[in-house]
Tab-separated table of C-alpha atoms in Angstrom:
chain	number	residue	atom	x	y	z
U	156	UNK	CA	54.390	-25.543	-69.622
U	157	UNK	CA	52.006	-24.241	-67.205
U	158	UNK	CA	53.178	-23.287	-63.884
U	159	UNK	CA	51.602	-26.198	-60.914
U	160	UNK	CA	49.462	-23.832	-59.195
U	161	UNK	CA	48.989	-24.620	-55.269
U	162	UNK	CA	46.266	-26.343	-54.328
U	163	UNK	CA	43.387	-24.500	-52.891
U	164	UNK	CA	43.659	-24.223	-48.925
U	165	UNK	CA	40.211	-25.376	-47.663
U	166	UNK	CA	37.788	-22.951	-46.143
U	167	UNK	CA	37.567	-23.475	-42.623
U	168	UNK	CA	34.450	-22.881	-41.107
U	169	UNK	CA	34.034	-20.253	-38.425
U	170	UNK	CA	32.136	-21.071	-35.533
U	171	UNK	CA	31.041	-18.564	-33.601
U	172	UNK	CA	31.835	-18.346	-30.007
U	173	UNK	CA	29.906	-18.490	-27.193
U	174	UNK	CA	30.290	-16.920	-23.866
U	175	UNK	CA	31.787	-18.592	-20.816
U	176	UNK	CA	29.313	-19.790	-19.034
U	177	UNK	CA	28.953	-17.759	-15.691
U	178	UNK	CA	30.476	-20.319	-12.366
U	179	UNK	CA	28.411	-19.731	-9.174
U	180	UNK	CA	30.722	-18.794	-6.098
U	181	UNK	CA	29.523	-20.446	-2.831
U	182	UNK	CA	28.818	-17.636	-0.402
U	183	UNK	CA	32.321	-19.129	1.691
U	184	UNK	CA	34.064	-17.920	-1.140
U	185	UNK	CA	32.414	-14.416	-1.723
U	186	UNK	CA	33.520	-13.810	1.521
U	187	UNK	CA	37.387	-13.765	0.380
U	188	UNK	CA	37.134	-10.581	-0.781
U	189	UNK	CA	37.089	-9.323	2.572
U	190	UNK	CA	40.400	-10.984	3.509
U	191	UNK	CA	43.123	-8.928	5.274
U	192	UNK	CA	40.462	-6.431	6.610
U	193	UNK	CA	41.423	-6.475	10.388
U	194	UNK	CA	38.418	-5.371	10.799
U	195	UNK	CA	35.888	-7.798	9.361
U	196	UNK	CA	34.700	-10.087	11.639
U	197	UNK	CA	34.995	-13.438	9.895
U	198	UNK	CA	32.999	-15.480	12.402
U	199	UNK	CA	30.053	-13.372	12.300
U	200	UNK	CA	29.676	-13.376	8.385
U	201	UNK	CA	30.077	-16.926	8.852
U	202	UNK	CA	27.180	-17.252	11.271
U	203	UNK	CA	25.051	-14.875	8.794
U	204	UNK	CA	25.909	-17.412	5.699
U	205	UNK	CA	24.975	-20.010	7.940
U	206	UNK	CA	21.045	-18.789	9.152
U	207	UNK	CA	20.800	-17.398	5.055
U	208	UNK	CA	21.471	-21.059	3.864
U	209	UNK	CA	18.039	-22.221	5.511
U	210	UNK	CA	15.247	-21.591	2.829
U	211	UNK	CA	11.273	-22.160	2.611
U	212	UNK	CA	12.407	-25.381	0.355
U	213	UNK	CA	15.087	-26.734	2.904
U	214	UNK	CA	13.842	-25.417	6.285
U	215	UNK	CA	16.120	-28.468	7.905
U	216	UNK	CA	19.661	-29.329	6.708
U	217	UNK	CA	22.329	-31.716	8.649
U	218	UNK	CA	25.828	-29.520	8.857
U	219	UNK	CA	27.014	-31.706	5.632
U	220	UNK	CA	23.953	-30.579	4.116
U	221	UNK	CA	25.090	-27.133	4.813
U	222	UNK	CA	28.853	-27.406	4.457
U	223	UNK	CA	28.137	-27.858	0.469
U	224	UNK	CA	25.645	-25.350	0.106
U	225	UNK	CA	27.917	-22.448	2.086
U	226	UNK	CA	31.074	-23.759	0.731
U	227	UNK	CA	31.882	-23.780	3.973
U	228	UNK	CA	34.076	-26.264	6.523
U	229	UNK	CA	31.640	-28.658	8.422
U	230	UNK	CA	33.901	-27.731	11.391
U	231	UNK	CA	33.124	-24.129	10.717
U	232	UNK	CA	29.048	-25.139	10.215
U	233	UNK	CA	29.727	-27.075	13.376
U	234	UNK	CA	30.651	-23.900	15.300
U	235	UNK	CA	28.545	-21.405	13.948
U	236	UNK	CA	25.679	-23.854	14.625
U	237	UNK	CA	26.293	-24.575	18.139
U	238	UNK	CA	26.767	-20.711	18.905
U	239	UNK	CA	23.270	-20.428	17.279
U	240	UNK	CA	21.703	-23.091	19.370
U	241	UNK	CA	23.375	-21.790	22.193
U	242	UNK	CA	21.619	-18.646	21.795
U	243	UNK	CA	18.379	-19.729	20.545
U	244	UNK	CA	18.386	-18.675	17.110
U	245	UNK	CA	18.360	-22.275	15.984
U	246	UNK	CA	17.782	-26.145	17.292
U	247	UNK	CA	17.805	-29.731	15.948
U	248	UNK	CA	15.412	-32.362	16.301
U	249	UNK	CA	16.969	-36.945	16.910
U	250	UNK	CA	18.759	-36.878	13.660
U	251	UNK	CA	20.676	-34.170	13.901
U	252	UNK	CA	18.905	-31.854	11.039
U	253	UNK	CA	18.925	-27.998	12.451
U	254	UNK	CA	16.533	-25.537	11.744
U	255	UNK	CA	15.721	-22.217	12.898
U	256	UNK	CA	14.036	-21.439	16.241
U	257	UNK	CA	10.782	-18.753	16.350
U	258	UNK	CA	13.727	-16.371	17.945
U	259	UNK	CA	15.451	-15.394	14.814
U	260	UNK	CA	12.482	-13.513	13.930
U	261	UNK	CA	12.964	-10.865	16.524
U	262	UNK	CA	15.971	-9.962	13.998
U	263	UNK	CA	13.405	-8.966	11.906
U	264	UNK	CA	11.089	-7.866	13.586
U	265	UNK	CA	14.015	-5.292	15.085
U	266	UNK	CA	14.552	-4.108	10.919
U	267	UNK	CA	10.658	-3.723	10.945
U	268	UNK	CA	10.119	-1.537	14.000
U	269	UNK	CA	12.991	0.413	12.937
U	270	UNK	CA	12.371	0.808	9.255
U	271	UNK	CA	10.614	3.963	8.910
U	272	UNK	CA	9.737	3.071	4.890
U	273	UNK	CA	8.146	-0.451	6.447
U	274	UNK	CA	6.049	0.795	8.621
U	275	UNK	CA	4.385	3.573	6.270
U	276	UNK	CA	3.695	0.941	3.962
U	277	UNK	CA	2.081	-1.248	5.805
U	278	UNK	CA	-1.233	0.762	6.477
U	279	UNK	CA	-1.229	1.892	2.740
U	280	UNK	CA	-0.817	-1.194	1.496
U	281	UNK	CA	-3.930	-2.503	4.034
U	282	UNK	CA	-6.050	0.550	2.809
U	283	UNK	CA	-5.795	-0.093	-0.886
U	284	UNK	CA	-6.724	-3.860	-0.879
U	285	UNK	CA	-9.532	-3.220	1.303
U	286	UNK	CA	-10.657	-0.784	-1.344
U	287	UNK	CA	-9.448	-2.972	-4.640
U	288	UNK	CA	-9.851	-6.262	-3.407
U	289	UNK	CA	-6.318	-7.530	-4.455
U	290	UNK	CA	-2.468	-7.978	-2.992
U	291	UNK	CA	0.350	-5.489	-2.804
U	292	UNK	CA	3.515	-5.521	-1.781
U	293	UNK	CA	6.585	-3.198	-1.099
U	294	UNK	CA	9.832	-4.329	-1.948
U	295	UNK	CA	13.427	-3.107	-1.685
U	296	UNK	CA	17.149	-4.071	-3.806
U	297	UNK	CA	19.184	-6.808	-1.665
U	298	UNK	CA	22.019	-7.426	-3.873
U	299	UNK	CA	20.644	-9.787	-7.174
U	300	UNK	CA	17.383	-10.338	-5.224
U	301	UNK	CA	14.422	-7.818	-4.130
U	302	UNK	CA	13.309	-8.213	-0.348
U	303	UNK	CA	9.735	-7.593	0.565
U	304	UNK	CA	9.449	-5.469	3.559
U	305	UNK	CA	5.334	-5.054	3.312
U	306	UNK	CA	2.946	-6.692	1.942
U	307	UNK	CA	-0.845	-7.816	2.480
U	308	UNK	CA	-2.354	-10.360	0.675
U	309	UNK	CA	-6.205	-11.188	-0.314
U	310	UNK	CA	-5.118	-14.332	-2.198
U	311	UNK	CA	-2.316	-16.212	-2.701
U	312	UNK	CA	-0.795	-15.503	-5.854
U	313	UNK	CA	1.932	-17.416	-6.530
U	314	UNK	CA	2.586	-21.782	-5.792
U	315	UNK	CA	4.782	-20.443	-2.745
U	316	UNK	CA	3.599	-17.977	-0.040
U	317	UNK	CA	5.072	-14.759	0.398
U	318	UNK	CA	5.787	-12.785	3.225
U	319	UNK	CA	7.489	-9.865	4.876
U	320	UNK	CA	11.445	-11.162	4.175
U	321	UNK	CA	10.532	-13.045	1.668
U	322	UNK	CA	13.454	-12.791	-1.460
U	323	UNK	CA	12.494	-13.378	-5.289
U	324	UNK	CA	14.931	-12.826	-8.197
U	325	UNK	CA	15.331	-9.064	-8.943
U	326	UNK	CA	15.478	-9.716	-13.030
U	327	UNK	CA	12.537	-11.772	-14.035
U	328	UNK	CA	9.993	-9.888	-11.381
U	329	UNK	CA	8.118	-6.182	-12.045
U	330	UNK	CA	9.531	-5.078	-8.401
U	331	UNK	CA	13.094	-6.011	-9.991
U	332	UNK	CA	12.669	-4.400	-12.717
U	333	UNK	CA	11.832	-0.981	-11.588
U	334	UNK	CA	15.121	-1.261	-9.070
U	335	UNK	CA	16.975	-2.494	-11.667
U	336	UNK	CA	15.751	0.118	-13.875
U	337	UNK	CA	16.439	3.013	-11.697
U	338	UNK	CA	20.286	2.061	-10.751
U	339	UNK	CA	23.472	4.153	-11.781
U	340	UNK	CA	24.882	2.456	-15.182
U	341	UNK	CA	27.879	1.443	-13.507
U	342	UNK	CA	25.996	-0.587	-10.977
U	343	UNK	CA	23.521	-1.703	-13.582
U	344	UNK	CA	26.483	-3.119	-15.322
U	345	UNK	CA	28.330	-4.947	-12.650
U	346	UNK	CA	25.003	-6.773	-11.857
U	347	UNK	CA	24.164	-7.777	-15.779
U	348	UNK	CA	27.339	-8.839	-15.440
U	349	UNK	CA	26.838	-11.595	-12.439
U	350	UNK	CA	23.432	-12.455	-13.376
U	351	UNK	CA	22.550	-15.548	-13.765
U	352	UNK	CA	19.178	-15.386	-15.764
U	353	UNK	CA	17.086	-18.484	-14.394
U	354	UNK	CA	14.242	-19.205	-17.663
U	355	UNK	CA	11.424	-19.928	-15.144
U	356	UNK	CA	8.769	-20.122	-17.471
U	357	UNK	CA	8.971	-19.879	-21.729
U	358	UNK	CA	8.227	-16.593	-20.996
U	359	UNK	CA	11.040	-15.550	-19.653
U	360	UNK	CA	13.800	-13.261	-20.086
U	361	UNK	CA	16.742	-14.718	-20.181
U	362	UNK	CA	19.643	-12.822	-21.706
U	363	UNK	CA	21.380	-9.386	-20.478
U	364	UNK	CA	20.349	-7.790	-24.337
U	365	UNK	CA	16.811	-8.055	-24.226
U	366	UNK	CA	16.819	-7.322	-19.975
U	367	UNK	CA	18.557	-3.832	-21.137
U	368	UNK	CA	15.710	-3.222	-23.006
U	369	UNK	CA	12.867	-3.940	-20.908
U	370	UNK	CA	14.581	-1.538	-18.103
U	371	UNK	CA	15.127	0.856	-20.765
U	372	UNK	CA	11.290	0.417	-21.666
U	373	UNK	CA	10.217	0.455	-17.073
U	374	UNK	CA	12.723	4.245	-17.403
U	375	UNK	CA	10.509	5.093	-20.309
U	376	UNK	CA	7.430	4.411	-18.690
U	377	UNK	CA	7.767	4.902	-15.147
U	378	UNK	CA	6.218	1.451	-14.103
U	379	UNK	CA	7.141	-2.227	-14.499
U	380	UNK	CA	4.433	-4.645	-16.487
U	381	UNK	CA	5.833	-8.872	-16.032
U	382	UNK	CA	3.332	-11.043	-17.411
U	383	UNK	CA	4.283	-14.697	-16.251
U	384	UNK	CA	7.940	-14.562	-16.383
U	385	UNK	CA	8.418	-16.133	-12.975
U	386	UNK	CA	5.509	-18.050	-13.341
U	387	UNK	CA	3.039	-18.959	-15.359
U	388	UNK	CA	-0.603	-17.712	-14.202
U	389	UNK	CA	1.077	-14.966	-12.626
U	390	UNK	CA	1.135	-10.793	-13.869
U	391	UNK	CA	2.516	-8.397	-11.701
U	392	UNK	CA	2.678	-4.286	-11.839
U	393	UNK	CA	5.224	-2.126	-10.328
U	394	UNK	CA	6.349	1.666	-9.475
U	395	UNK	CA	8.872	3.356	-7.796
U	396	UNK	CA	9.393	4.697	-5.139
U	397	UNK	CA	11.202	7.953	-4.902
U	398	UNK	CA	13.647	9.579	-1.980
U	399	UNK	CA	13.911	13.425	-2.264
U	400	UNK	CA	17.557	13.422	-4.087
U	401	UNK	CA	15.257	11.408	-6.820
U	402	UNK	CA	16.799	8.235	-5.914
U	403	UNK	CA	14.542	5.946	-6.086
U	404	UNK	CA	14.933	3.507	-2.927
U	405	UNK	CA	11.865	1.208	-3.145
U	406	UNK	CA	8.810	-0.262	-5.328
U	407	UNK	CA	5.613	-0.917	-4.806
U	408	UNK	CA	3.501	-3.705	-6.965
U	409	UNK	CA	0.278	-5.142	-7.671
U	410	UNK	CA	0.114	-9.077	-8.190
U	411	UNK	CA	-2.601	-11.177	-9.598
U	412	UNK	CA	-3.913	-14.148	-11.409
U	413	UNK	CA	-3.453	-13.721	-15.554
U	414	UNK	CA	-6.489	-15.001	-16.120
U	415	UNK	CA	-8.721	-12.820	-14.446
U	416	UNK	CA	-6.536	-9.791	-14.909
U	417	UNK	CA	-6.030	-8.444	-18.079
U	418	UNK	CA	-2.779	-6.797	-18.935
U	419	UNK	CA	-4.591	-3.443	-20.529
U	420	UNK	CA	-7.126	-3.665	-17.022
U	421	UNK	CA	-4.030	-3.469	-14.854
U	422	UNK	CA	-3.026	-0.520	-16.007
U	423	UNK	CA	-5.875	1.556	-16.926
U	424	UNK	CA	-7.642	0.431	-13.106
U	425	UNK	CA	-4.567	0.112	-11.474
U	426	UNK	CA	-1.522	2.201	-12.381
U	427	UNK	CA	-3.044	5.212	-10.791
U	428	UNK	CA	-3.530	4.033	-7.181
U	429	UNK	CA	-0.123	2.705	-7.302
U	430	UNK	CA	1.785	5.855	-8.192
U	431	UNK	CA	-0.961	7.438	-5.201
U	432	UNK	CA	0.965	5.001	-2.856
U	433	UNK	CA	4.239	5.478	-4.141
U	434	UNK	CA	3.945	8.799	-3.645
U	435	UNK	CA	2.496	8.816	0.058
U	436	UNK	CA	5.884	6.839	1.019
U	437	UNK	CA	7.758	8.939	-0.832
U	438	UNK	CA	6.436	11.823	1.605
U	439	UNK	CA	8.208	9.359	4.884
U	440	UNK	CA	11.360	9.717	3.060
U	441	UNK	CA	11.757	13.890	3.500
């Protein structure tokens, strides 16, 4: 007789596995890592997660309102919030929604006066789009975001309007893109890492793979091309800007309407005077 052979053991499929998708700390919480330091002053950080929480899209807020986006205690909102109205820095109209007060710009305006790179880019930036006719902008790394500390404007560019202090996200924007670019690997890493890759438009990026290659492609080239990525209508072009050591500490970036500016125009017309500026605030950096 023939041996019973065993039955065969079903194939089981393999699926493949998929990343853990990335949790968003409240700014409260990022703030932990700092416990123990005697000298960290928790109030204060508290205060500065407090004015950061007010945004173009929610200028007012009650303190529940910003409780859950700080992750903070509405007894800690509660205090920071008084101090600030105390001071000036921030007020609240019959129903008890707070916004900030015209004061809180004379913290910027402080960073401004005192920002040697601002205030060299400022006239440059004036000079070339009275000679081109378009907007630029000068931008610097502020932890995931870029931070525009110039900028003049012919046109408005984009659905919202930017300003000096204005913050965009550093991985879908040509300004981002050349800081990201320029970064040591290790920090490069740790931000790819915690990035949370927003798909603004079809066109955008939205994975840490292909991002590694476009910086790869910005090193390569020395500038920063993003054609509607943050949104659509909208192509920017950016450069760095170098410190003596070679770091480079800055970018500076043309923006413009897609379908008026071709992407081959932008950089044959363009490219040049934007390394020209780069290079003249480059010089305040010595």
């Amino acid at each position: 007789m023939n041996p019973t052979l065993p039955a065969a053991t079903p194939a089981v499929p393999v699926i493949p596995s998929t990343p853990a998708p990335k949790v968003k700390i409240s700014p409260a919480t990022a703030l932990e890592v700092y416990t123990g330091d005697p000298n960290f002053m928790a109030s204060l950080a508290r205060g500065l997660v407090v004015i950061q929480a007010f945004t173009p899209q929610t200028p007012q807020m009650t303190i529940s309102q910003l409780s859950v986006r700080t992750g903070l205690s509405r007894a800690a909102v509660r205090r920071c919030l008084y101090t600030l109205v105390k001071l000036g820095f921030a007020g609240s109209d019959e129903t008890q929604r707070y916004s900030l007060r015209p004061k809180m710009l004379t913290l910027a305006n402080t960073y401004t006066a005192s920002s040697t790179l601002a205030n060299a880019a400022q006239p440059i930036l004036e000079r070339m789009s009275s000679t081109l006719h378009e907007s630029f902008s000068v931008a610097t790394l502020d932890g995931d975001d870029i931070v525009y500390i110039a900028r003049t404007s012919v046109t408005r560019v984009m659905s919202v309007d930017l300003h000096i202090g204005s913050r965009l996200p550093a991985f879908c924007t040509s300004m981002g893109r050349v800081l990201l670019a320029y970064l040591p690997q290790d920090q490069l890493e740790l931000y790819l890492s915690r990035a949370t890759f927003t798909q603004f438009t079809p066109r955008t990026i939205t994975s840490a793979d292909k991002l590694r290659l476009a910086l790869r492609n910005v090193r390569r080239n020395g500038y920063a091309l993003v054609d509607q990525e943050l949104e659509i209508g909208l192509r920017s072009l950016a450069v760095p800007v170098q410190a003596p050591n070679g770091r480079v500490v800055a970018t500076v970036n043309l923006s413009g309407h897609a379908p008026r500016m071709p992407m081959l125009e932008m950089q044959t017309r363009f490219l040049t005077h934007l390394r020209g500026a780069a290079a003249e605030l480059s010089v305040f950096l010595r």
